[in-house]
Amino acid sequence: MSQAFDNKRIAKNTILLYFRMIFLLAISLFTSRIILQSLGIEDYGIYNVVGGVVAMFAFLNNAMAGATQRFFSFDMSSDDEKVLNITFSTSLIIHLIIAFIIVILSETIGLWFLYEKMVIPIERRDAAMWVFQCSILVMFVNIISVPYNAAIIAHEKMGVFAYISLLEAALKLMIVYFLYISPFDKLKIYAILLLVVSLIIRFVYSSYSNRHFEETHFHWVWNTNKIKEMGMFASWSLIGNLALMGVTQGLNMLLNVFFGPAVNAARGIAIQVQGAVQQFANNLQTAINPQITKSYASNDLAYMHSLICKGAKFSFFMVFLLSLPFLVMTDQTLVLWLKTPPAYAANFLKIILIVSMIDSLSNPLNNAVNASGKIRSYQMTNGLLMLMVLPVSYLALKVDLNPSLVFICQLTMTACALFFKLLFAKRRTQLSLGLYVRKVLAPVILVAIISPILPYFLYIHMEHNVKSLVVTGILCLFSTSIVIYLLGLEKSERALIISKLISLAHKIHL
């Protein structure tokens, strides 16, 4: 009964997060085109790479954010409000310290890198400085908001994210409008308005937490044991997040040094599509992750393994379902969306979407290992492997000035990392490799091989216009859905879908 209730809660939370994501995706696709046209390719690239200088130091916060989420979900099983308040207050103190450290690093090392190493036209240096300072403030606000968001996720109140997203979408539409009519420097205005939106949204999240969760009322506590416990967990997570920084912002800086802001704009477009697609899988994982941690805390490993496999498989299906139209007709989609997409954007997008598919398989494994708390060897192995992307990419560019090479290096290392994550999940949580192969890898490989055959065959034999784009896109979704149903789902999963559809049909008929 408990697992059935948890499964229903996961399904409900996932649906709420999906309504949120679909709405935000529509707004994002609309606004990104207007923003690119308003800023121009060069300024759009400058915003992406300059904001990335500040984000480069976020690995400090990301490590602690993972620790906060893990300890909140773990402590929820004890149902002790005092323990939860200590966890919250301690994490908020640590995040405040991290926020000030990142500000200092950004205003020293980051500022030096901005002026001395980055390729930015002299006439846009002043605007770049505005972007830089606003990005620092956005980062500060986001860091101190992490404990509040962790509380919402641990309580599995996913509807909150859906409702607040309506406000966020409205504010982003206002940004587009003000950007369109502004007579001032549009890059400066864009940076300032994004800061304002960030402040408003973070205030709403923290206000909700304070109103609904007693443990999020901050009290000054210096619990040495809790600080040490969370700090040790975060210190090992630091390696993995340092690697993530190297793969994301490090590669962004590398592209800027070798090719300038125009290529950063191409990467920015590809990353935006990737983020929108990947967020669909992240929504499912956000709903499942607290249950993975709680099931480990209660020693219900069988249920935990089931969640890991279902989370990985369905996350892949979601990413693949949305990625296939972009993979089949990349150039035509980008032209229709952006009119004049930056050079290399199509190549970047194809590789990055494949990286996202592999990541969708490994993210539940990450959370499972984190739930065990034994992450030292895991983070060192995975972190060092992913950190190799940066030097290998640098050497590849020295041999051949092809910006796509950096993403090929990232793809290769991501695939290797999945193998090692599986080994650590087996060691830390007793996950059977045979179970993972049967329940996850076998069905996703079948779906990935068979689904594109018909859409791609049709696309290469059709005239490339808006009609063919729509027809091929619909066929991609139809083909993938059918193959997932026939080859990707188990008998019990197919039966559940049929029963839900019958139930929905009855409600509509009535």
Short mmCIF file of C-alpha atoms in Angstrom, two decimals:
data_model
loop_
_atom_site.label_atom_id
_atom_site.label_comp_id
_atom_site.label_asym_id
_atom_site.label_seq_id
_atom_site.Cartn_x
_atom_site.Cartn_y
_atom_site.Cartn_z
CA MET A 1 0.00 0.00 0.00
CA SER A 2 2.84 2.37 0.86
CA GLN A 3 4.62 1.77 -2.44
CA ALA A 4 1.37 2.16 -4.39
CA PHE A 5 0.77 5.48 -2.65
CA ASP A 6 4.33 6.58 -3.39
CA ASN A 7 3.95 5.60 -7.04
CA LYS A 8 0.74 7.64 -7.33
CA ARG A 9 2.47 10.59 -5.70
CA ILE A 10 5.39 10.28 -8.12
CA ALA A 11 2.97 10.17 -11.06
CA LYS A 12 1.03 13.20 -9.78
CA ASN A 13 4.19 15.20 -9.14
CA THR A 14 5.59 14.29 -12.56
CA ILE A 15 2.39 15.42 -14.31
CA LEU A 16 2.44 18.74 -12.46
CA LEU A 17 6.09 19.27 -13.39
CA TYR A 18 5.31 18.43 -17.00
CA PHE A 19 2.54 20.99 -17.28
CA ARG A 20 5.05 23.46 -15.89
CA MET A 21 7.73 22.42 -18.37
CA ILE A 22 5.50 22.45 -21.46
CA PHE A 23 4.35 25.96 -20.63
CA LEU A 24 7.91 27.19 -20.01
CA LEU A 25 9.18 25.47 -23.15
CA ALA A 26 6.64 27.30 -25.31
CA ILE A 27 7.60 30.62 -23.73
CA SER A 28 11.32 29.84 -24.04
CA LEU A 29 11.13 28.99 -27.75
CA PHE A 30 9.20 32.17 -28.45
CA THR A 31 11.36 34.50 -26.37
CA SER A 32 14.73 33.08 -27.47
CA ARG A 33 14.05 33.95 -31.10
CA ILE A 34 13.09 37.54 -30.22
CA ILE A 35 16.06 37.90 -27.87
CA LEU A 36 18.51 36.63 -30.50
CA GLN A 37 17.09 39.05 -33.06
CA SER A 38 17.10 41.96 -30.59
CA LEU A 39 20.62 41.39 -29.28
CA GLY A 40 22.25 40.09 -32.44
CA ILE A 41 24.55 37.08 -32.66
CA GLU A 42 27.58 38.87 -31.17
CA ASP A 43 25.80 40.31 -28.10
CA TYR A 44 23.95 37.03 -27.56
CA GLY A 45 27.29 35.25 -27.53
CA ILE A 46 28.76 37.84 -25.17
CA TYR A 47 25.92 37.31 -22.70
CA ASN A 48 26.40 33.54 -22.75
CA VAL A 49 30.15 33.58 -22.27
CA VAL A 50 30.34 36.47 -19.75
CA GLY A 51 27.57 34.98 -17.62
CA GLY A 52 29.52 31.75 -17.84
CA VAL A 53 32.51 33.33 -16.10
CA VAL A 54 30.40 33.72 -12.95
CA ALA A 55 28.73 30.33 -13.41
CA MET A 56 32.24 28.86 -13.57
CA PHE A 57 32.54 29.31 -9.81
CA ALA A 58 29.11 27.74 -9.16
CA PHE A 59 30.70 24.32 -8.68
CA LEU A 60 31.18 25.34 -5.02
CA ASN A 61 27.47 25.87 -4.61
CA ASN A 62 26.40 22.88 -6.72
CA ALA A 63 28.33 20.55 -4.44
CA MET A 64 26.59 21.93 -1.36
CA ALA A 65 23.18 21.98 -3.10
CA GLY A 66 23.43 18.24 -3.70
CA ALA A 67 24.34 17.68 -0.06
CA THR A 68 21.42 19.82 1.12
CA GLN A 69 18.93 17.93 -1.03
CA ARG A 70 20.27 14.56 0.08
CA PHE A 71 20.21 15.35 3.82
CA PHE A 72 16.77 16.96 3.66
CA SER A 73 15.25 13.92 1.93
CA PHE A 74 17.13 11.53 4.25
CA ASP A 75 16.06 13.37 7.43
CA MET A 76 12.44 13.46 6.27
CA SER A 77 12.22 9.73 7.09
CA SER A 78 12.81 10.52 10.77
CA ASP A 79 9.82 12.92 10.87
CA ASP A 80 11.69 15.01 13.44
CA GLU A 81 11.05 18.73 12.92
CA LYS A 82 13.95 19.76 15.15
CA VAL A 83 16.41 17.68 13.11
CA LEU A 84 15.02 19.17 9.88
CA ASN A 85 15.38 22.70 11.24
CA ILE A 86 19.01 22.06 12.18
CA THR A 87 19.64 20.71 8.68
CA PHE A 88 17.96 23.74 7.09
CA SER A 89 19.63 26.37 9.26
CA THR A 90 23.04 24.75 8.91
CA SER A 91 22.72 24.52 5.13
CA LEU A 92 21.61 28.16 4.88
CA ILE A 93 24.65 29.31 6.89
CA ILE A 94 26.94 27.26 4.65
CA HIS A 95 25.28 28.62 1.51
CA LEU A 96 25.71 32.20 2.71
CA ILE A 97 29.42 31.54 3.20
CA ILE A 98 29.66 29.98 -0.25
CA ALA A 99 27.78 32.92 -1.80
CA PHE A 100 30.29 35.42 -0.41
CA ILE A 101 33.23 33.25 -1.52
CA ILE A 102 31.86 33.14 -5.08
CA VAL A 103 31.37 36.91 -5.10
CA ILE A 104 35.01 37.40 -4.05
CA LEU A 105 36.28 34.90 -6.64
CA SER A 106 34.15 36.48 -9.36
CA GLU A 107 35.30 40.02 -8.56
CA THR A 108 38.96 38.99 -8.58
CA ILE A 109 39.82 35.97 -10.74
CA GLY A 110 36.66 36.30 -12.85
CA LEU A 111 37.23 40.00 -13.49
CA TRP A 112 40.84 39.35 -14.49
CA PHE A 113 39.77 36.62 -16.91
CA LEU A 114 37.08 38.88 -18.38
CA TYR A 115 39.56 41.67 -19.19
CA GLU A 116 42.70 39.72 -19.97
CA LYS A 117 41.68 36.47 -21.65
CA MET A 118 38.22 36.73 -23.17
CA VAL A 119 37.63 37.77 -26.78
CA ILE A 120 35.18 40.69 -26.53
CA PRO A 121 35.08 43.70 -28.91
CA ILE A 122 36.41 46.84 -27.19
CA GLU A 123 33.21 48.78 -27.87
CA ARG A 124 31.19 46.11 -25.97
CA ARG A 125 33.41 45.93 -22.89
CA ASP A 126 31.15 48.28 -20.90
CA ALA A 127 28.03 46.24 -21.69
CA ALA A 128 29.92 43.05 -20.84
CA MET A 129 30.73 44.51 -17.41
CA TRP A 130 27.02 45.14 -16.76
CA VAL A 131 26.28 41.54 -17.70
CA PHE A 132 29.08 40.36 -15.43
CA GLN A 133 27.92 42.28 -12.33
CA CYS A 134 24.25 41.35 -12.81
CA SER A 135 25.26 37.70 -13.22
CA ILE A 136 27.11 37.85 -9.90
CA LEU A 137 24.01 39.16 -8.13
CA VAL A 138 21.79 36.53 -9.78
CA MET A 139 24.21 33.84 -8.64
CA PHE A 140 24.18 35.18 -5.06
CA VAL A 141 20.37 35.14 -4.92
CA ASN A 142 20.15 31.64 -6.37
CA ILE A 143 22.70 30.25 -3.92
CA ILE A 144 20.95 31.42 -0.75
CA SER A 145 17.66 30.09 -2.14
CA VAL A 146 18.89 26.49 -2.43
CA PRO A 147 17.83 25.35 1.08
CA TYR A 148 14.29 26.66 0.52
CA ASN A 149 13.96 24.83 -2.79
CA ALA A 150 15.41 21.68 -1.22
CA ALA A 151 12.65 21.79 1.40
CA ILE A 152 9.95 22.05 -1.27
CA ILE A 153 11.38 19.08 -3.18
CA ALA A 154 11.85 16.98 -0.04
CA HIS A 155 8.19 17.58 0.86
CA GLU A 156 7.34 16.64 -2.76
CA LYS A 157 5.23 19.78 -3.27
CA MET A 158 5.84 19.85 -7.02
CA GLY A 159 2.64 21.78 -7.68
CA VAL A 160 4.38 24.82 -6.23
CA PHE A 161 6.89 24.79 -9.08
CA ALA A 162 4.05 24.54 -11.61
CA TYR A 163 2.14 27.51 -10.22
CA ILE A 164 5.12 29.79 -9.73
CA SER A 165 6.15 29.03 -13.30
CA LEU A 166 3.10 30.95 -14.51
CA LEU A 167 4.52 34.04 -12.85
CA GLU A 168 8.00 33.33 -14.20
CA ALA A 169 6.70 32.92 -17.75
CA ALA A 170 4.73 36.17 -17.55
CA LEU A 171 7.82 38.02 -16.33
CA LYS A 172 9.95 36.59 -19.17
CA LEU A 173 7.37 37.75 -21.69
CA MET A 174 7.61 41.20 -20.17
CA ILE A 175 11.39 41.09 -20.60
CA VAL A 176 10.94 40.42 -24.31
CA TYR A 177 8.52 43.34 -24.60
CA PHE A 178 10.78 45.80 -22.76
CA LEU A 179 13.77 44.58 -24.76
CA TYR A 180 11.86 45.17 -27.98
CA ILE A 181 10.82 48.76 -27.14
CA SER A 182 13.87 49.85 -25.15
CA PRO A 183 15.89 52.72 -26.67
CA PHE A 184 18.85 51.89 -24.44
CA ASP A 185 21.66 49.34 -24.79
CA LYS A 186 19.68 46.11 -25.14
CA LEU A 187 22.41 43.87 -23.68
CA LYS A 188 22.54 45.95 -20.49
CA ILE A 189 18.74 46.06 -20.20
CA TYR A 190 18.52 42.29 -20.73
CA ALA A 191 21.01 41.60 -17.92
CA ILE A 192 19.23 43.97 -15.51
CA LEU A 193 15.76 42.57 -16.24
CA LEU A 194 16.92 38.97 -15.75
CA LEU A 195 18.28 40.02 -12.36
CA VAL A 196 14.93 41.53 -11.40
CA VAL A 197 13.05 38.39 -12.45
CA SER A 198 15.47 36.23 -10.46
CA LEU A 199 14.91 38.33 -7.33
CA ILE A 200 11.12 38.12 -7.64
CA ILE A 201 11.02 34.35 -8.24
CA ARG A 202 13.45 33.55 -5.44
CA PHE A 203 11.44 35.74 -3.03
CA VAL A 204 8.27 33.83 -3.91
CA TYR A 205 9.90 30.42 -3.34
CA SER A 206 11.39 31.41 0.02
CA SER A 207 8.10 33.03 1.15
CA TYR A 208 6.20 29.84 0.36
CA SER A 209 8.69 27.73 2.31
CA ASN A 210 8.51 29.99 5.36
CA ARG A 211 4.73 29.91 5.31
CA HIS A 212 4.23 26.16 4.87
CA PHE A 213 7.26 24.46 6.43
CA GLU A 214 8.05 25.14 10.06
CA GLU A 215 11.62 23.85 9.71
CA THR A 216 12.51 26.59 7.19
CA HIS A 217 12.30 29.30 9.84
CA PHE A 218 15.95 30.14 10.23
CA HIS A 219 17.60 29.89 13.66
CA TRP A 220 21.26 30.58 14.24
CA VAL A 221 22.74 27.20 15.07
CA TRP A 222 26.34 26.14 14.81
CA ASN A 223 26.00 22.39 14.90
CA THR A 224 29.57 21.20 14.43
CA ASN A 225 28.58 17.59 13.77
CA LYS A 226 26.01 18.55 11.14
CA ILE A 227 28.41 21.00 9.47
CA LYS A 228 31.11 18.35 9.40
CA GLU A 229 28.71 15.70 8.08
CA MET A 230 27.32 17.91 5.32
CA GLY A 231 30.73 19.41 4.61
CA MET A 232 32.36 16.01 4.12
CA PHE A 233 29.59 14.95 1.75
CA ALA A 234 29.86 18.23 -0.17
CA SER A 235 33.65 18.13 -0.29
CA TRP A 236 33.59 14.90 -2.28
CA SER A 237 30.72 16.18 -4.43
CA LEU A 238 32.97 19.15 -5.15
CA ILE A 239 35.10 17.00 -7.45
CA GLY A 240 32.11 15.98 -9.55
CA ASN A 241 30.81 19.53 -9.73
CA LEU A 242 34.26 20.86 -10.60
CA ALA A 243 34.20 18.41 -13.50
CA LEU A 244 30.73 19.62 -14.50
CA MET A 245 32.03 23.19 -14.49
CA GLY A 246 34.95 22.14 -16.69
CA VAL A 247 32.65 20.42 -19.17
CA THR A 248 30.13 23.27 -19.36
CA GLN A 249 31.67 26.66 -18.65
CA GLY A 250 35.24 25.50 -19.22
CA LEU A 251 34.42 24.42 -22.76
CA ASN A 252 32.51 27.66 -23.26
CA MET A 253 35.61 29.66 -22.33
CA LEU A 254 37.75 27.45 -24.55
CA LEU A 255 35.49 28.09 -27.52
CA ASN A 256 35.65 31.84 -26.84
CA VAL A 257 39.45 31.88 -26.72
CA PHE A 258 39.77 29.89 -29.97
CA PHE A 259 36.81 31.22 -31.99
CA GLY A 260 35.25 34.33 -30.38
CA PRO A 261 31.66 35.17 -29.26
CA ALA A 262 29.92 34.06 -32.49
CA VAL A 263 30.67 30.39 -31.71
CA ASN A 264 29.56 31.00 -28.10
CA ALA A 265 26.22 32.12 -29.56
CA ALA A 266 25.95 28.83 -31.48
CA ARG A 267 26.69 26.90 -28.31
CA GLY A 268 24.16 29.02 -26.42
CA ILE A 269 21.40 28.06 -28.87
CA ALA A 270 22.29 24.36 -28.67
CA ILE A 271 22.44 24.48 -24.87
CA GLN A 272 19.06 26.19 -24.71
CA VAL A 273 17.40 23.43 -26.74
CA GLN A 274 19.25 20.81 -24.70
CA GLY A 275 18.11 22.42 -21.46
CA ALA A 276 14.49 22.46 -22.58
CA VAL A 277 14.58 18.82 -23.71
CA GLN A 278 16.56 17.61 -20.70
CA GLN A 279 14.24 19.39 -18.31
CA PHE A 280 11.47 16.95 -19.26
CA ALA A 281 13.62 14.09 -17.93
CA ASN A 282 14.71 16.17 -14.94
CA ASN A 283 11.05 16.66 -13.98
CA LEU A 284 10.59 12.90 -13.64
CA GLN A 285 13.85 12.59 -11.73
CA THR A 286 12.88 15.48 -9.42
CA ALA A 287 9.71 13.57 -8.57
CA ILE A 288 11.55 10.26 -8.09
CA ASN A 289 14.73 11.39 -6.30
CA PRO A 290 13.20 11.97 -2.85
CA GLN A 291 11.67 8.48 -2.99
CA ILE A 292 15.03 6.94 -3.94
CA THR A 293 16.69 8.55 -0.93
CA LYS A 294 13.83 7.71 1.43
CA SER A 295 13.68 4.07 0.27
CA TYR A 296 17.42 3.73 0.89
CA ALA A 297 17.01 5.29 4.35
CA SER A 298 14.29 2.71 5.17
CA ASN A 299 16.42 -0.11 3.65
CA ASP A 300 13.81 -0.93 1.00
CA LEU A 301 16.42 -1.68 -1.67
CA ALA A 302 14.12 -3.65 -3.98
CA TYR A 303 11.82 -0.65 -4.35
CA MET A 304 14.86 1.60 -4.75
CA HIS A 305 16.20 -0.56 -7.62
CA SER A 306 12.79 -0.47 -9.28
CA LEU A 307 12.77 3.35 -9.08
CA ILE A 308 16.30 3.55 -10.50
CA CYS A 309 15.45 1.40 -13.51
CA LYS A 310 12.11 3.04 -14.22
CA GLY A 311 13.59 6.50 -13.74
CA ALA A 312 16.46 5.81 -16.14
CA LYS A 313 14.30 4.15 -18.81
CA PHE A 314 11.48 6.67 -18.84
CA SER A 315 13.90 9.61 -18.62
CA PHE A 316 15.64 8.32 -21.75
CA PHE A 317 12.32 7.87 -23.56
CA MET A 318 11.31 11.43 -22.75
CA VAL A 319 14.59 12.92 -23.93
CA PHE A 320 14.63 10.74 -27.06
CA LEU A 321 11.00 11.50 -27.92
CA LEU A 322 11.70 15.25 -27.96
CA SER A 323 15.19 15.01 -29.44
CA LEU A 324 14.40 12.87 -32.49
CA PRO A 325 12.71 15.65 -34.54
CA PHE A 326 15.76 17.88 -33.94
CA LEU A 327 18.15 15.06 -34.88
CA VAL A 328 16.31 14.15 -38.09
CA MET A 329 15.80 17.71 -39.41
CA THR A 330 18.21 19.88 -37.45
CA ASP A 331 19.01 22.56 -40.04
CA GLN A 332 15.43 23.09 -41.15
CA THR A 333 14.17 23.32 -37.56
CA LEU A 334 16.77 25.92 -36.58
CA VAL A 335 16.05 28.04 -39.68
CA LEU A 336 12.30 27.96 -39.03
CA TRP A 337 12.85 28.81 -35.37
CA LEU A 338 15.59 31.45 -35.61
CA LYS A 339 15.55 32.46 -39.32
CA THR A 340 19.35 32.87 -39.32
CA PRO A 341 20.91 30.49 -36.78
CA PRO A 342 24.61 30.94 -35.88
CA ALA A 343 27.16 28.82 -37.71
CA TYR A 344 27.89 25.42 -36.12
CA ALA A 345 24.63 25.51 -34.12
CA ALA A 346 23.24 22.45 -35.95
CA ASN A 347 26.34 20.31 -35.38
CA PHE A 348 26.56 21.35 -31.73
CA LEU A 349 22.89 20.56 -31.18
CA LYS A 350 23.06 17.02 -32.58
CA ILE A 351 25.99 16.00 -30.40
CA ILE A 352 24.69 17.70 -27.26
CA LEU A 353 21.30 15.97 -27.55
CA ILE A 354 23.02 12.57 -27.69
CA VAL A 355 24.98 13.57 -24.58
CA SER A 356 21.65 14.37 -22.89
CA MET A 357 20.31 10.90 -23.69
CA ILE A 358 23.29 9.27 -21.98
CA ASP A 359 22.99 11.64 -19.02
CA SER A 360 19.32 10.71 -18.62
CA LEU A 361 20.39 7.10 -18.04
CA SER A 362 23.00 7.99 -15.43
CA ASN A 363 21.18 10.60 -13.31
CA PRO A 364 19.14 8.06 -11.25
CA LEU A 365 22.42 6.23 -10.59
CA ASN A 366 23.93 9.47 -9.27
CA ASN A 367 21.09 9.94 -6.81
CA ALA A 368 21.23 6.30 -5.69
CA VAL A 369 24.93 6.52 -4.86
CA ASN A 370 24.40 9.89 -3.14
CA ALA A 371 21.64 8.33 -1.02
CA SER A 372 24.19 5.86 0.36
CA GLY A 373 26.39 8.74 1.54
CA LYS A 374 29.52 6.82 0.44
CA ILE A 375 30.58 9.00 -2.45
CA ARG A 376 34.33 9.60 -2.08
CA SER A 377 35.58 7.03 -4.62
CA TYR A 378 32.56 7.61 -6.84
CA GLN A 379 33.08 11.35 -7.11
CA MET A 380 36.83 11.04 -7.58
CA THR A 381 36.49 8.52 -10.40
CA ASN A 382 33.63 10.25 -12.19
CA GLY A 383 35.03 13.74 -11.59
CA LEU A 384 38.53 12.99 -12.85
CA LEU A 385 37.13 11.22 -15.89
CA MET A 386 34.93 14.16 -16.86
CA LEU A 387 37.66 16.70 -16.08
CA MET A 388 39.70 15.08 -18.83
CA VAL A 389 37.25 16.58 -21.35
CA LEU A 390 38.86 20.03 -21.03
CA PRO A 391 42.55 19.17 -21.69
CA VAL A 392 41.63 16.63 -24.35
CA SER A 393 39.45 19.23 -26.09
CA TYR A 394 42.27 21.77 -25.92
CA LEU A 395 44.69 19.34 -27.56
CA ALA A 396 42.08 18.42 -30.20
CA LEU A 397 41.62 22.10 -31.13
CA LYS A 398 45.38 22.55 -31.36
CA VAL A 399 45.46 19.77 -33.96
CA ASP A 400 42.28 20.74 -35.85
CA LEU A 401 40.37 24.03 -35.45
CA ASN A 402 36.94 22.41 -35.55
CA PRO A 403 34.72 23.58 -32.66
CA SER A 404 32.57 20.42 -32.88
CA LEU A 405 35.53 18.41 -31.55
CA VAL A 406 34.98 19.66 -27.99
CA PHE A 407 31.48 18.19 -27.94
CA ILE A 408 32.69 14.91 -29.44
CA CYS A 409 35.19 14.68 -26.56
CA GLN A 410 32.37 15.39 -24.11
CA LEU A 411 30.21 12.67 -25.67
CA THR A 412 32.98 10.09 -25.43
CA MET A 413 33.73 10.80 -21.76
CA THR A 414 30.02 10.85 -20.86
CA ALA A 415 29.59 7.35 -22.30
CA CYS A 416 32.61 6.09 -20.32
CA ALA A 417 31.27 7.71 -17.15
CA LEU A 418 27.97 5.81 -17.46
CA PHE A 419 29.84 2.51 -17.26
CA PHE A 420 31.67 3.52 -14.06
CA LYS A 421 28.47 4.87 -12.49
CA LEU A 422 26.85 1.48 -13.00
CA LEU A 423 29.73 -0.25 -11.22
CA PHE A 424 29.50 2.11 -8.25
CA ALA A 425 25.70 1.77 -8.03
CA LYS A 426 26.18 -2.01 -7.87
CA ARG A 427 28.75 -1.65 -5.08
CA ARG A 428 26.90 0.96 -3.01
CA THR A 429 23.27 -0.09 -3.42
CA GLN A 430 23.51 -3.76 -4.55
CA LEU A 431 21.95 -2.87 -7.90
CA SER A 432 22.17 -5.88 -10.24
CA LEU A 433 23.94 -5.06 -13.51
CA GLY A 434 21.91 -7.78 -15.23
CA LEU A 435 18.71 -6.14 -13.98
CA TYR A 436 19.82 -2.74 -15.34
CA VAL A 437 20.74 -4.23 -18.73
CA ARG A 438 17.40 -6.05 -19.05
CA LYS A 439 15.17 -3.32 -17.66
CA VAL A 440 16.96 -0.24 -19.07
CA LEU A 441 19.71 -0.68 -21.66
CA ALA A 442 18.04 -3.36 -23.83
CA PRO A 443 14.72 -1.51 -24.32
CA VAL A 444 16.28 1.94 -24.84
CA ILE A 445 18.74 0.62 -27.46
CA LEU A 446 15.89 -1.03 -29.37
CA VAL A 447 13.84 2.16 -29.28
CA ALA A 448 16.80 4.33 -30.34
CA ILE A 449 17.63 2.10 -33.34
CA ILE A 450 14.14 1.38 -34.71
CA SER A 451 12.24 4.65 -34.07
CA PRO A 452 14.19 6.92 -36.50
CA ILE A 453 14.02 4.58 -39.53
CA LEU A 454 10.63 5.61 -40.94
CA PRO A 455 10.83 9.38 -40.16
CA TYR A 456 14.34 9.68 -41.62
CA PHE A 457 13.41 7.73 -44.76
CA LEU A 458 10.42 10.01 -45.31
CA TYR A 459 12.42 13.18 -44.63
CA ILE A 460 15.18 12.49 -47.16
CA HIS A 461 12.57 11.81 -49.88
CA MET A 462 10.45 14.91 -49.22
CA GLU A 463 10.90 18.48 -50.33
CA HIS A 464 12.18 20.47 -47.37
CA ASN A 465 9.54 23.02 -46.47
CA VAL A 466 7.26 23.84 -43.56
CA LYS A 467 4.81 21.10 -44.55
CA SER A 468 7.51 18.41 -44.55
CA LEU A 469 8.78 19.74 -41.21
CA VAL A 470 5.35 19.35 -39.60
CA VAL A 471 4.70 15.93 -41.17
CA THR A 472 8.13 14.58 -40.22
CA GLY A 473 7.83 15.97 -36.69
CA ILE A 474 4.45 14.28 -36.19
CA LEU A 475 5.82 11.04 -37.66
CA CYS A 476 8.81 11.19 -35.28
CA LEU A 477 6.49 11.43 -32.28
CA PHE A 478 4.14 8.74 -33.62
CA SER A 479 6.92 6.31 -34.57
CA THR A 480 8.74 6.75 -31.26
CA SER A 481 5.55 6.36 -29.21
CA ILE A 482 4.57 3.14 -31.01
CA VAL A 483 8.05 1.61 -30.70
CA ILE A 484 8.26 2.59 -27.02
CA TYR A 485 4.88 0.98 -26.37
CA LEU A 486 5.68 -2.25 -28.24
CA LEU A 487 9.37 -2.73 -27.43
CA GLY A 488 10.22 -0.33 -24.59
CA LEU A 489 7.54 -1.13 -22.03
CA GLU A 490 6.93 -4.23 -19.96
CA LYS A 491 3.61 -6.04 -20.07
CA SER A 492 2.50 -4.54 -16.74
CA GLU A 493 3.42 -1.02 -17.93
CA ARG A 494 1.42 -1.47 -21.15
CA ALA A 495 -1.56 -2.76 -19.18
CA LEU A 496 -1.38 0.28 -16.87
CA ILE A 497 -1.36 2.66 -19.83
CA ILE A 498 -4.36 0.92 -21.43
CA SER A 499 -6.32 1.06 -18.18
CA LYS A 500 -5.56 4.77 -17.77
CA LEU A 501 -6.64 5.50 -21.34
CA ILE A 502 -9.88 3.54 -20.87
CA SER A 503 -10.55 5.39 -17.63
CA LEU A 504 -9.90 8.74 -19.34
CA ALA A 505 -12.17 7.78 -22.26
CA HIS A 506 -15.00 6.93 -19.85
CA LYS A 507 -14.64 10.27 -18.08
CA ILE A 508 -14.72 12.14 -21.40
CA HIS A 509 -17.77 10.14 -22.57
CA LEU A 510 -19.60 10.85 -19.33
#
